[in-house]
C-alpha positions as semicolon CSV with decimal commas, in nm:
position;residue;x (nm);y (nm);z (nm)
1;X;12,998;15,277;-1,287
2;X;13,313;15,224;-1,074
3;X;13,139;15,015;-0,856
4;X;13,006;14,782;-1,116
5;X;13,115;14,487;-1,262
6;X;13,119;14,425;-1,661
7;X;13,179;14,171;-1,968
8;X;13,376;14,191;-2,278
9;X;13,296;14,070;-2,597
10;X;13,656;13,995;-2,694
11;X;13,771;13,885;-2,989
12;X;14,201;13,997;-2,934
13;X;14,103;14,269;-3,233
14;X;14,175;14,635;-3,245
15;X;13,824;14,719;-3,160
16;X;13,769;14,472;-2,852
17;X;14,118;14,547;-2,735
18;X;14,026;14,890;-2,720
19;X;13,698;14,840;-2,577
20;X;13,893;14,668;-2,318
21;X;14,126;14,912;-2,206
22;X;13,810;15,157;-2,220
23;X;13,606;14,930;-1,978
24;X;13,921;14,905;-1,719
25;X;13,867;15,287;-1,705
26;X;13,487;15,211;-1,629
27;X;13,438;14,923;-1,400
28;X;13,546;14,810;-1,059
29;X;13,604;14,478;-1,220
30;X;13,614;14,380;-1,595
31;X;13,561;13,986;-1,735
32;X;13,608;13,890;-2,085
33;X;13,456;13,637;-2,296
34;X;13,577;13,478;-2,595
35;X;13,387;13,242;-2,880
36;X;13,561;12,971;-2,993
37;X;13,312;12,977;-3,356
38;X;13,553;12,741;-3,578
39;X;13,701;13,098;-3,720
40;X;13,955;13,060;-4,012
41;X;14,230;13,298;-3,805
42;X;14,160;13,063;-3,472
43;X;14,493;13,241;-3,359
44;X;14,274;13,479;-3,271
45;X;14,129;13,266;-2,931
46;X;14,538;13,301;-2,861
47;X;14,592;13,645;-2,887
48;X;14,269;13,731;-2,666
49;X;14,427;13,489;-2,408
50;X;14,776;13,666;-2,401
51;X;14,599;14,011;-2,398
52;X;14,352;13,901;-2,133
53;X;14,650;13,743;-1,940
54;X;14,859;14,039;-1,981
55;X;14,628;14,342;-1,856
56;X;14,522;14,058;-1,572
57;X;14,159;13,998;-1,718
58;X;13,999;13,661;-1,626
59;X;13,920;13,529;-1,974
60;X;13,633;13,271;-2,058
61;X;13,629;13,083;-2,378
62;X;13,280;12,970;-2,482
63;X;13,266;12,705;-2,766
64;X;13,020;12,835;-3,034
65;X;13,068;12,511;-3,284
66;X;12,733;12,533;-3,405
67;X;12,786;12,868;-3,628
68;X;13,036;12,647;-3,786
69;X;12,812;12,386;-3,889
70;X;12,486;12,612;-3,951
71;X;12,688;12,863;-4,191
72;X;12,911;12,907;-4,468
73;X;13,094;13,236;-4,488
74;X;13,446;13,327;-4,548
75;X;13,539;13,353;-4,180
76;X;13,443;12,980;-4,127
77;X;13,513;12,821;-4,464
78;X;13,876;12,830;-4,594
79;X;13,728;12,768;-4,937
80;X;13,536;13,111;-4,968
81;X;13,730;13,404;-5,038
82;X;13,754;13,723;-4,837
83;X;13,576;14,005;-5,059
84;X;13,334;14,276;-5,030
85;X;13,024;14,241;-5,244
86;X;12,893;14,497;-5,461
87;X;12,563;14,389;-5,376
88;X;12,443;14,248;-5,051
89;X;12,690;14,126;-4,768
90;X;13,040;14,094;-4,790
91;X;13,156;13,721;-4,742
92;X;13,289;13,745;-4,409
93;X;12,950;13,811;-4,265
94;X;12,882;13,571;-3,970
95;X;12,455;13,548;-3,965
96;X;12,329;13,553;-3,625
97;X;12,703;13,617;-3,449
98;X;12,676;13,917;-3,228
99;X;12,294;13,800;-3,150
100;X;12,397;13,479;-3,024
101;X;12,736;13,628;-2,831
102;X;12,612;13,893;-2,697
103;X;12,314;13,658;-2,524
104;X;12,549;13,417;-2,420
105;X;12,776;13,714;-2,268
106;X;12,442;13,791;-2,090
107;X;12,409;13,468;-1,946
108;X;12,775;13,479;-1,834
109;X;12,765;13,771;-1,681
110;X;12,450;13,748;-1,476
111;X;12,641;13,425;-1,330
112;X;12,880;13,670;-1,201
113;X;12,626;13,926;-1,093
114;X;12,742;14,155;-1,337
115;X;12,515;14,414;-1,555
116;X;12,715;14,546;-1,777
117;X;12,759;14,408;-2,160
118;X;13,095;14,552;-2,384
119;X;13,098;14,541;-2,763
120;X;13,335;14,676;-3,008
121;X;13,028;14,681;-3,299
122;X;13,038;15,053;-3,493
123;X;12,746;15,175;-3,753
124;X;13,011;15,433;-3,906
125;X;13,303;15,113;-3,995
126;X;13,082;14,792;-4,011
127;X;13,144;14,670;-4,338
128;X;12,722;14,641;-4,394
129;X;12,691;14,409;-4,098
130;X;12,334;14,464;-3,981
131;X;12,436;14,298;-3,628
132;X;12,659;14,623;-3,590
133;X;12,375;14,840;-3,627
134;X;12,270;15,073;-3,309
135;X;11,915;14,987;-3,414
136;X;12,010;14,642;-3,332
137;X;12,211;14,662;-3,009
138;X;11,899;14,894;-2,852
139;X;11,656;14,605;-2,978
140;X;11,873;14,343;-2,819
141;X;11,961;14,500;-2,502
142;X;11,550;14,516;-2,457
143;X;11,494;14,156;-2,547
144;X;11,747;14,030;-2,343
145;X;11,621;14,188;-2,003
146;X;11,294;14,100;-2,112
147;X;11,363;13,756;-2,142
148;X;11,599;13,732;-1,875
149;X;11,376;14,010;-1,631
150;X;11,690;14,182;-1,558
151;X;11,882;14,564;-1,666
152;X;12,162;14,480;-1,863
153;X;12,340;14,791;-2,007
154;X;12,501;14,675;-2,357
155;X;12,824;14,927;-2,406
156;X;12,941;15,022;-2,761
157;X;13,203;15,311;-2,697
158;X;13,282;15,276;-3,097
159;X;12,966;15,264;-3,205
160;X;12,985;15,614;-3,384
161;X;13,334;15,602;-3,467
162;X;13,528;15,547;-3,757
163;X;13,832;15,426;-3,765
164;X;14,048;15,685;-3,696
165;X;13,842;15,779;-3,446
166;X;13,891;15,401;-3,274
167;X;14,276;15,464;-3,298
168;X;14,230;15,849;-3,096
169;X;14,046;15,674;-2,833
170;X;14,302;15,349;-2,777
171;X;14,570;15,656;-2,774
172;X;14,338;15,877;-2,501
173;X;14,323;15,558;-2,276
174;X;14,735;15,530;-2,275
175;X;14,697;15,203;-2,529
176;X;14,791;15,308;-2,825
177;X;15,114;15,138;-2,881
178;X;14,945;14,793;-2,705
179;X;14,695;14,802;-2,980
180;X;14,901;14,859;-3,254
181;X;15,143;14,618;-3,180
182;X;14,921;14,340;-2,990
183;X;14,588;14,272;-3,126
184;X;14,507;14,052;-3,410
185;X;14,244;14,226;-3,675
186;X;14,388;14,045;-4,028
187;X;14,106;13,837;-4,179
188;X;14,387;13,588;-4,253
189;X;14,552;13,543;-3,888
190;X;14,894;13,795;-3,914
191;X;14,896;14,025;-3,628
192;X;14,977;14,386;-3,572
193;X;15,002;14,558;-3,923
194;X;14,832;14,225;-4,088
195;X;14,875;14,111;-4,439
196;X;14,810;14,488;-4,562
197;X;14,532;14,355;-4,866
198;X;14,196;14,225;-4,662
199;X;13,923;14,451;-4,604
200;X;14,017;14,438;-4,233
201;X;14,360;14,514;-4,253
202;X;14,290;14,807;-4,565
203;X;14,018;14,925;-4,337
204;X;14,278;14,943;-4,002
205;X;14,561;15,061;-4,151
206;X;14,415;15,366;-4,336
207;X;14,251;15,482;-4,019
208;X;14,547;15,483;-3,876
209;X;14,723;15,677;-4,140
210;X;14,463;15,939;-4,064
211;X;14,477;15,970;-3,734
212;X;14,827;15,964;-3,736
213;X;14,788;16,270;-4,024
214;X;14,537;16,464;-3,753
215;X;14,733;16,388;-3,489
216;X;15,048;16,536;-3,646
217;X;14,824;16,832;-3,768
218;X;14,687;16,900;-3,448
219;X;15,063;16,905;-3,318
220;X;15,252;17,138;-3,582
């Protein structure tokens, strides 16, 4: 694949971040695209430009206004608060999100004559997302050479990772200390550690504790 070119779905997160660095290893030449979706943390859009700037990534930023005005979750609203629900979806669940990015990422990359789709989406940490599903990814990576008669490749090195597992492999591609101090993950817009208390940041932080416990394990 060293030859090839590829797209990033890249949010300035842990996960994309990493899938970022992972995709440098991969391709000849790496683009990144970013969805401006009205999110409540739009620092976000910020921190993917600095990143993208920084590892000298040419960075797109699509505006994806309608999810704002089509649904009401907590990662658009302000109002709704950011919980996990004992039954059905947690409130920061975006319908129709990683459908709708990853098939405009399609469309931008086949302007660039590249095949290759990147997504930081994982079935072991997903929060009950269905869009994060493997199930869903193969479906959608069929439907969208179908419809566009071409052979994309959709990527998703963290698909069967947990968290823990996402830290090991931002440390085995030489960015640990990047990600950890550089992305933005915290459902309420404070980078690195985060605000220590949203599902996100509970979620990073402890799988970092654990690798960090392997690691030293591993070590002794």
């Amino acid at each position: 694949m060293k030859n090839e070119k590829a797209v990033v779905v890249f949010s300035g997160g842990q996960d994309s971040t990493t899938c970022l660095f992972w995709a440098l290893e991969q391709f000849s030449e790496v683009l990144a695209v970013t969805f401006d979706y009205g999110q409540r943390h739009a620092q976000e859009i910020d921190h993917a430009k600095r990143i993208a700037e920084t590892l000298g990534v040419s960075l797109q930023v699509l505006d994806m206004g309608l999810i704002n005005q089509l649904s009401a979750n907590a990662l658009t609203r302000d109002s709704i608060e950011v919980e996990e629900q004992k039954d059905g979806l947690p409130s920061t669940f975006v319908p129709g999100r990683n459908l709708l990015f990853l098939s405009f990422a399609a469309i931008y990359a086949d302007a660039f004559g590249a095949r290759h789709l990147v997504t930081g989406v994982s079935e072991t940490d997903f929060s009950g997302y269905p869009d994060c599903r493997d199930t869903f990814i193969r479906s959608l990576n069929v439907t969208l050479n179908l419809s566009m008669d071409k052979q994309f490749v959709i990527h998703t090195p963290l698909m069967w990772l947990d968290k823990a597992g996402v830290w090991e492999l931002s440390d085995e591609l030489g960015a640990f200390d990047f990600v950890q101090t550089e992305t933005l993950t915290c459902y309420h817009g404070i980078p690195a550690v985060g605000c220590g208390t949203c599902p996100s940041c509970v979620l990073r932080n402890e799988g970092l504790k654990t690798y960090l416990a392997q690691k030293a394990g591993a070590e002794a």
